[in-house]
Every structure is written in structure tokens, then in C-alpha cells.
Amino acid sequence: MHGPKLGVAERVLYHQVHPAKLATDISTAVASLVLLAEHHLGSALAVMFVPSTIASAILVQFGDFSTTHESRVGAYLRRYMTTTMQGVRFLGMGIAAVGAWLHVWWLLPGGAAVILWGWFGGWVVDPNRRPAR
């Protein structure tokens, strides 16, 4: 590993924006919503949680986050990606999941909007944020 020695909490924080983790989470979210719409609950839950958990475990254990730590993305995560905001993202997926299960399709973009708020909401409402350079 290059760069600073990062603790587990920092590795857990930074792994969330690793391209492999984002690709896993996005693809499994879409696949699980399709399965939920077809009322395959067990398969949907397995697709929703198992690959993402495995990807997280591998990345937290072996990932190199030195570049992320030193980047603006890392600074953003340290400042705004609280457990509350992570919970907001999880809530958004729950809203989309209920929408898929019940075939209430407007809940899918509603859930996506909540997920996006979980990612970017802290920055949007922070009156002390500095303009990008």
C-alpha cells in the first residue's frame, strides 16, 4: 500500500467510491429491483446484499485508498458522508425496492433522488462550503 497508513474506519469510508464498489452497487441495485418487480424476494435480497458485501470486504481489506485520501473526493467523504447520510442512501434503496415490489413506478425515481441526496445533500446545504477551485 502506498501513501498514509489508513485505519479501518477510513478504509470503510473511502471504499464507497471505489469504481468496483460503485459498479457492484449500481448493477446489483438494478438487478434486485427487477427481481423484486417479479416478486422473487429471496433472489432479490441475495442479489441486493451478497455481491456488495463481498466487494466491500475485499476492498476494505486489500484496496489502496491513498489517492482517494488525498483527493477532493476524500475530503468530501470525510466532511459529509456521515452514518446519517449513508442511512439516507439505504432508505432511498428501500423506497425504490417497495416501489418495484408494489409496481408503484414513481417510487423508483423517488428512491433514486433520495440516494442522490445521500451522496450530495451535505454539500448542497452546507453554508460554509468553499467554491470549487
CSV table of C-alpha atoms in Angstrom, one decimal, residues 20-81:
chain,number,residue,atom,x,y,z
A,20,ALA,CA,-15.6,-1.6,-8.4
A,21,LYS,CA,-17.8,-0.9,-5.4
A,22,LEU,CA,-19.9,1.6,-7.3
A,23,ALA,CA,-20.3,-0.7,-10.3
A,24,THR,CA,-21.3,-3.6,-8.0
A,25,ASP,CA,-23.8,-1.5,-6.0
A,26,ILE,CA,-25.4,0.1,-9.1
A,27,SER,CA,-25.7,-3.2,-11.1
A,28,THR,CA,-27.0,-5.2,-8.2
A,29,ALA,CA,-29.5,-2.5,-7.3
A,30,VAL,CA,-30.9,-2.6,-10.8
A,31,ALA,CA,-31.0,-6.4,-10.9
A,32,SER,CA,-32.6,-6.7,-7.5
A,33,LEU,CA,-35.3,-4.1,-8.4
A,34,VAL,CA,-36.1,-6.3,-11.5
A,35,LEU,CA,-36.3,-9.4,-9.3
A,36,LEU,CA,-38.5,-7.5,-6.7
A,37,ALA,CA,-40.9,-6.4,-9.5
A,38,GLU,CA,-41.2,-10.1,-10.4
A,39,HIS,CA,-41.8,-10.9,-6.7
A,40,HIS,CA,-38.7,-13.1,-6.4
A,41,LEU,CA,-37.9,-11.9,-2.8
A,42,GLY,CA,-35.2,-14.3,-1.8
A,43,SER,CA,-33.2,-13.9,-5.1
A,44,ALA,CA,-33.7,-10.1,-4.9
A,45,LEU,CA,-32.3,-9.9,-1.4
A,46,ALA,CA,-29.4,-12.2,-2.3
A,47,VAL,CA,-28.5,-10.1,-5.3
A,48,MET,CA,-29.0,-6.9,-3.3
A,49,PHE,CA,-26.7,-7.7,-0.4
A,50,VAL,CA,-24.3,-10.6,-1.2
A,51,PRO,CA,-22.2,-9.1,-4.0
A,52,SER,CA,-22.0,-5.7,-2.3
A,53,THR,CA,-20.9,-7.3,1.0
A,54,ILE,CA,-18.2,-9.3,-0.7
A,55,ALA,CA,-17.0,-6.4,-2.7
A,56,SER,CA,-16.8,-4.3,0.5
A,57,ALA,CA,-14.9,-6.9,2.4
A,58,ILE,CA,-12.4,-7.4,-0.4
A,59,LEU,CA,-11.9,-3.6,-0.9
A,60,VAL,CA,-11.7,-2.7,2.8
A,61,GLN,CA,-9.1,-5.5,3.3
A,62,PHE,CA,-7.0,-5.0,0.2
A,63,GLY,CA,-7.9,-1.7,-1.5
A,64,ASP,CA,-5.4,1.1,-1.9
A,65,PHE,CA,-7.2,4.3,-1.0
A,66,SER,CA,-4.2,6.7,-0.8
A,67,THR,CA,-5.3,8.6,-3.9
A,68,THR,CA,-8.8,8.9,-2.6
A,69,HIS,CA,-7.5,10.0,0.8
A,70,GLU,CA,-5.5,12.9,-0.8
A,71,SER,CA,-8.3,13.9,-3.2
A,72,ARG,CA,-11.2,16.3,-3.1
A,73,VAL,CA,-13.5,13.3,-3.1
A,74,GLY,CA,-11.8,12.1,0.1
A,75,ALA,CA,-12.2,15.5,1.7
A,76,TYR,CA,-15.9,15.4,0.7
A,77,LEU,CA,-16.4,12.0,2.2
A,78,ARG,CA,-14.6,12.9,5.4
A,79,ARG,CA,-16.8,16.0,5.8
A,80,TYR,CA,-20.2,14.9,4.6
A,81,MET,CA,-20.5,11.1,4.4
